[in-house]
Short mmCIF file of C-alpha atoms and ligand atoms in Angstrom, two decimals:
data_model
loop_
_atom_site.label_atom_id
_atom_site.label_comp_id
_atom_site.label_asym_id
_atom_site.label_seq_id
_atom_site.Cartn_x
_atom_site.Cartn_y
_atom_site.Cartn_z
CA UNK A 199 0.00 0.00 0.00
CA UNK A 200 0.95 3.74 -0.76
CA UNK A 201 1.05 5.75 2.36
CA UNK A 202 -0.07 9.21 2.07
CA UNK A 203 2.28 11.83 4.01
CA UNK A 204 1.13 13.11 7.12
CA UNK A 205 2.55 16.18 9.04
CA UNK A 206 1.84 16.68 13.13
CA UNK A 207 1.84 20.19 14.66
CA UNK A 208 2.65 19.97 18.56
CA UNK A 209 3.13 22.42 21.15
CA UNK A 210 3.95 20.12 24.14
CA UNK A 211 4.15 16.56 25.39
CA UNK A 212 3.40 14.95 22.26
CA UNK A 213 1.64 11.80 23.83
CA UNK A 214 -0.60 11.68 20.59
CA UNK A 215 2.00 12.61 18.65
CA UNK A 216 3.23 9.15 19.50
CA UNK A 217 0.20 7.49 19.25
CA UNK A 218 0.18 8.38 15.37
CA UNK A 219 3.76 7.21 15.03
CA UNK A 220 3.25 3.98 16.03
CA UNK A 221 0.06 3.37 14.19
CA UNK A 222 1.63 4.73 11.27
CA UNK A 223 4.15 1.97 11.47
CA UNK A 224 1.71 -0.64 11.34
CA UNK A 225 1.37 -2.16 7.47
CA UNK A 226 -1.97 -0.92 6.69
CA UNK A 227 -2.02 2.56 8.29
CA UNK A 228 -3.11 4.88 5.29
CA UNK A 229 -0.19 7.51 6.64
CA UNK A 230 3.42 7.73 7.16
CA UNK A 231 4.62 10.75 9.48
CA UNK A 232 6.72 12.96 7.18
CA UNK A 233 7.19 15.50 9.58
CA UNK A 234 6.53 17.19 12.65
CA UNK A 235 6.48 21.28 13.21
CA UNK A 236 6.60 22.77 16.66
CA UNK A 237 6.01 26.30 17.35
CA UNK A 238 7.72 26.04 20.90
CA UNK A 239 11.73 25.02 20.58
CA UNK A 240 11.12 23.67 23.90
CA UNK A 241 8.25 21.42 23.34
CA UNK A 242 8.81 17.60 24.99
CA UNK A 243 7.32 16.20 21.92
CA UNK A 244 10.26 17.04 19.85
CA UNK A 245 11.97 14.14 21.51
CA UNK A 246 10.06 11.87 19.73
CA UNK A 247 11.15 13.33 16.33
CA UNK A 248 14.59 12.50 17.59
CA UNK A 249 13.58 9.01 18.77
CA UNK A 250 11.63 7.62 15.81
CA UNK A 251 14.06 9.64 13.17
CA UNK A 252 11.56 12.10 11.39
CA UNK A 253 11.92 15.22 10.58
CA UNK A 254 11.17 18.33 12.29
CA UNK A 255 10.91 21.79 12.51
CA UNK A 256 10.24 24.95 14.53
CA UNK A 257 7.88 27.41 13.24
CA UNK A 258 6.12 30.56 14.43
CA UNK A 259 4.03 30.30 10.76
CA UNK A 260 1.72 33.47 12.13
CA UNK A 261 4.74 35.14 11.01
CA UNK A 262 4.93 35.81 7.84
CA UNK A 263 8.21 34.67 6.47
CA UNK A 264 7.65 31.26 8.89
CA UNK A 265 4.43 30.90 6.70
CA UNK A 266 5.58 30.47 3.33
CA UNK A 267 8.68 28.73 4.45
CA UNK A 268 6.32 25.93 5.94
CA UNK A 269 4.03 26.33 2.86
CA UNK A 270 6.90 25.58 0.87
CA UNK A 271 7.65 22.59 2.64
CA UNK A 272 4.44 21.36 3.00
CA UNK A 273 3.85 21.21 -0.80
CA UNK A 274 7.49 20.30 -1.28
CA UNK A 275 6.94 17.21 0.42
CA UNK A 276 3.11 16.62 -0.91
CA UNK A 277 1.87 16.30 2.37
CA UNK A 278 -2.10 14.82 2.25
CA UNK A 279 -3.09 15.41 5.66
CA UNK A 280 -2.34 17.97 9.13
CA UNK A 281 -2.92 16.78 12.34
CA UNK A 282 -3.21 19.00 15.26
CA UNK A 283 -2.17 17.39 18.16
CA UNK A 284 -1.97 19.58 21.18
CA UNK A 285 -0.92 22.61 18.74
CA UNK A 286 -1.55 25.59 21.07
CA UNK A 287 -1.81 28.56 18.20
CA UNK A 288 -4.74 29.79 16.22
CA UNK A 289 -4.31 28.64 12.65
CA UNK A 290 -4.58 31.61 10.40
CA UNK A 291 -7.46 32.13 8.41
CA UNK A 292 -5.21 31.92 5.04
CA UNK A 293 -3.45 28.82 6.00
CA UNK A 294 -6.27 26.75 6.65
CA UNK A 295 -7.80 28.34 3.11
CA UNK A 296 -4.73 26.87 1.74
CA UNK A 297 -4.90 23.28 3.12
CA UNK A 298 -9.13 23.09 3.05
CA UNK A 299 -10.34 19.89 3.98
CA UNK A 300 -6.98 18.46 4.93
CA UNK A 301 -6.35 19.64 8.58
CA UNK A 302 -7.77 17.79 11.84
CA UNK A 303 -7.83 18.46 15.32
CA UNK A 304 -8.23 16.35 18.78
CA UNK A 305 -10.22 18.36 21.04
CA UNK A 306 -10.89 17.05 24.59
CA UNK A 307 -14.56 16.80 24.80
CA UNK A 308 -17.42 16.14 23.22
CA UNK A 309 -18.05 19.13 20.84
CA UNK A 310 -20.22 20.79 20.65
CA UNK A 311 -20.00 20.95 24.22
CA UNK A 312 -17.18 23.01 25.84
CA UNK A 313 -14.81 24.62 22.39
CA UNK A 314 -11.65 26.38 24.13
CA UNK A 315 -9.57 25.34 26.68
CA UNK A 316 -10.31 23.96 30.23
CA UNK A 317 -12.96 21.95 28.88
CA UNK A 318 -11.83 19.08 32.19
CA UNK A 319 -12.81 21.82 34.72
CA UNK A 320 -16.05 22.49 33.01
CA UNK A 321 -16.88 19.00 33.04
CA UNK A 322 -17.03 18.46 36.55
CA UNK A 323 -17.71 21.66 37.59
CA UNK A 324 -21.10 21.16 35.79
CA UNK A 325 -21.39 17.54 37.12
CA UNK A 326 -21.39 15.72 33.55
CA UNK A 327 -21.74 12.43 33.45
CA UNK A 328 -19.66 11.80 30.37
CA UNK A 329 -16.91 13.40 28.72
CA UNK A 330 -14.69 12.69 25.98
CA UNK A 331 -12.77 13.62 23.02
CA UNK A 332 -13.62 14.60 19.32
CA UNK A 333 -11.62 14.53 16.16
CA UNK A 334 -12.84 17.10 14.06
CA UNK A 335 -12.18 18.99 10.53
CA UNK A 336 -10.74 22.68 11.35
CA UNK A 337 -12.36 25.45 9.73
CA UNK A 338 -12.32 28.98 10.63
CA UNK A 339 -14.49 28.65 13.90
CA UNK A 340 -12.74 27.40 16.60
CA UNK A 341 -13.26 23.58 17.37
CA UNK A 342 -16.39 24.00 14.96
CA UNK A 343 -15.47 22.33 12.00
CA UNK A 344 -17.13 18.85 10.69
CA UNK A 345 -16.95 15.81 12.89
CA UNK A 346 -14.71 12.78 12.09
CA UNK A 347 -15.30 10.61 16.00
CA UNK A 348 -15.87 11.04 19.14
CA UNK A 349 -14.75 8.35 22.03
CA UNK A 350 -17.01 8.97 25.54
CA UNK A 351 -15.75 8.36 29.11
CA UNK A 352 -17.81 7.93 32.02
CA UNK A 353 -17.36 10.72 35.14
CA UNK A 354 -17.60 8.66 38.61
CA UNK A 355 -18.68 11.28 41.35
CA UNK A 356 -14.80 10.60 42.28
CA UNK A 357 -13.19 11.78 39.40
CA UNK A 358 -11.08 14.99 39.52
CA UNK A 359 -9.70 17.07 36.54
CA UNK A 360 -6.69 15.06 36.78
CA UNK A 361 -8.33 11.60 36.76
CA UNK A 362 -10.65 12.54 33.90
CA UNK A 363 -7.70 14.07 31.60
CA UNK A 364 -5.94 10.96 31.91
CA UNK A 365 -9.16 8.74 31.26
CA UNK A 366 -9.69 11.04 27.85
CA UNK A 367 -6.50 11.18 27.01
CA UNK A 368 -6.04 7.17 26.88
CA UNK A 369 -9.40 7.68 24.71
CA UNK A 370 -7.29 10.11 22.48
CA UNK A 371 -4.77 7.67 21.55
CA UNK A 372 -6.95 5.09 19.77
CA UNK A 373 -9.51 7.67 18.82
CA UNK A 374 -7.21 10.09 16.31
CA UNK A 375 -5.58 6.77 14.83
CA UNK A 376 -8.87 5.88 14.25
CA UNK A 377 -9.87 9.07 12.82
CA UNK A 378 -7.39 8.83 10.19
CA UNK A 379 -8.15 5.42 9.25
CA UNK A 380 -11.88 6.66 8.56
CA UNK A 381 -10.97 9.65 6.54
CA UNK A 382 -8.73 7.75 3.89
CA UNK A 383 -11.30 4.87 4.21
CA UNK A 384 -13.84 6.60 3.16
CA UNK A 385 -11.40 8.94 0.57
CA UNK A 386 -10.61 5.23 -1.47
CA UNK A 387 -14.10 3.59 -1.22
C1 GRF B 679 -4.68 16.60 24.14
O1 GRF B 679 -5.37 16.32 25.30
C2 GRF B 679 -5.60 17.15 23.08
O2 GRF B 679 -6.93 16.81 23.28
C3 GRF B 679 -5.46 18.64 23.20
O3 GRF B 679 -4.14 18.85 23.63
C4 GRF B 679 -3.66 17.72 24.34
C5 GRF B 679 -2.31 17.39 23.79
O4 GRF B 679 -1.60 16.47 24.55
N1 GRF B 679 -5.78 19.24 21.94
P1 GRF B 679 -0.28 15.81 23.98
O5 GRF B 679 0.70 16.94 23.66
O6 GRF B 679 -0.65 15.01 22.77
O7 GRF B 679 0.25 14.94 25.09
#
């Protein structure tokens, strides 16, 4: 099989970063990882370019002369599909213009509900009794565009923020593999 190319934006730990690496070493996974582009130099996920040997680069690409260097690349390298995967900066309204119907996001609940950040908090604060996470098309509305999956968790009356992020974020793993499985699925049948 002919992998498509596949490039992750991270901002931090990388955990699903990692998650997509090793799927995309398994036989059938419709993606290789071509690269990975951080906008933070510091970002713990960059040790995982290092360890499974791809390439990588840091980017601020709201600036402009960041942006048509990673443009460049991007094309250079005829890269199918983005994945945002804890990327912490608002994509520009031009670059996701450029790269329509190719970029996807993991957001940590179960949009509609709770777009933005803290969406653990607002969970429990409001006593849900499920959470989850959602892999989604981005479009210019935050955590608005189409969705791909969602995985749910159950909240026990014991969970805290911290248990339930680590409940989701197991759900992340298999959930954004998943994801991209469904989209090229669905792209060859
Ligand atoms: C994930 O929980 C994801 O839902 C959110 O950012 C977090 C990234 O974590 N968008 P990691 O960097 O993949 O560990």
């Amino acid at each position: 099989m002919v992998k498509k190319k596949c490039c992750v934006f991270i901002s931090g730990k990388g955990t699903n970063l990692v998650a997509l690496i090793k799927s995309s070493r398994e036989y059938n996974f419709p993606v290789i990882i071509d690269l990975i582009v951080s906008n933070e130099k510091n970002a713990k996920g960059l040790n995982f370019a290092k360890i499974f040997n791809i390439d990588y680069r840091i980017y601020n690409i709201n600036k402009k002369k960041h942006f048509e260097i990673l443009l460049n690349e991007l094309n250079k390298r005829k890269i199918s599909l983005i994945c945002l995967a804890g990327y912490m900066k608002i994509l520009s309204k031009e670059f996701i213009e450029r790269f329509r119907g190719k970029i996807i996001n993991i957001h940590p609940s179960l949009l509609p509900k709770y777009k933005g950040l803290n969406t653990f908090t607002k969970a429990i604060k409001n006593k849900d009794k499920q959470a989850g996470c959602t892999v989604h098309y981005v479009n210019k509305k935050l955590d608005s565009g189409q969705i791909i999956l969602q995985k749910k968790v159950i909240i026990n009356r014991n969970d805290t923020e911290k248990s339930l992020k680590e409940k989701i974020q197991k759900k992340e793993y298999k959930a954004y593999s998943e994801a991209v499985r469904k989209i090229f699925s669905n792209i060859n049948s």
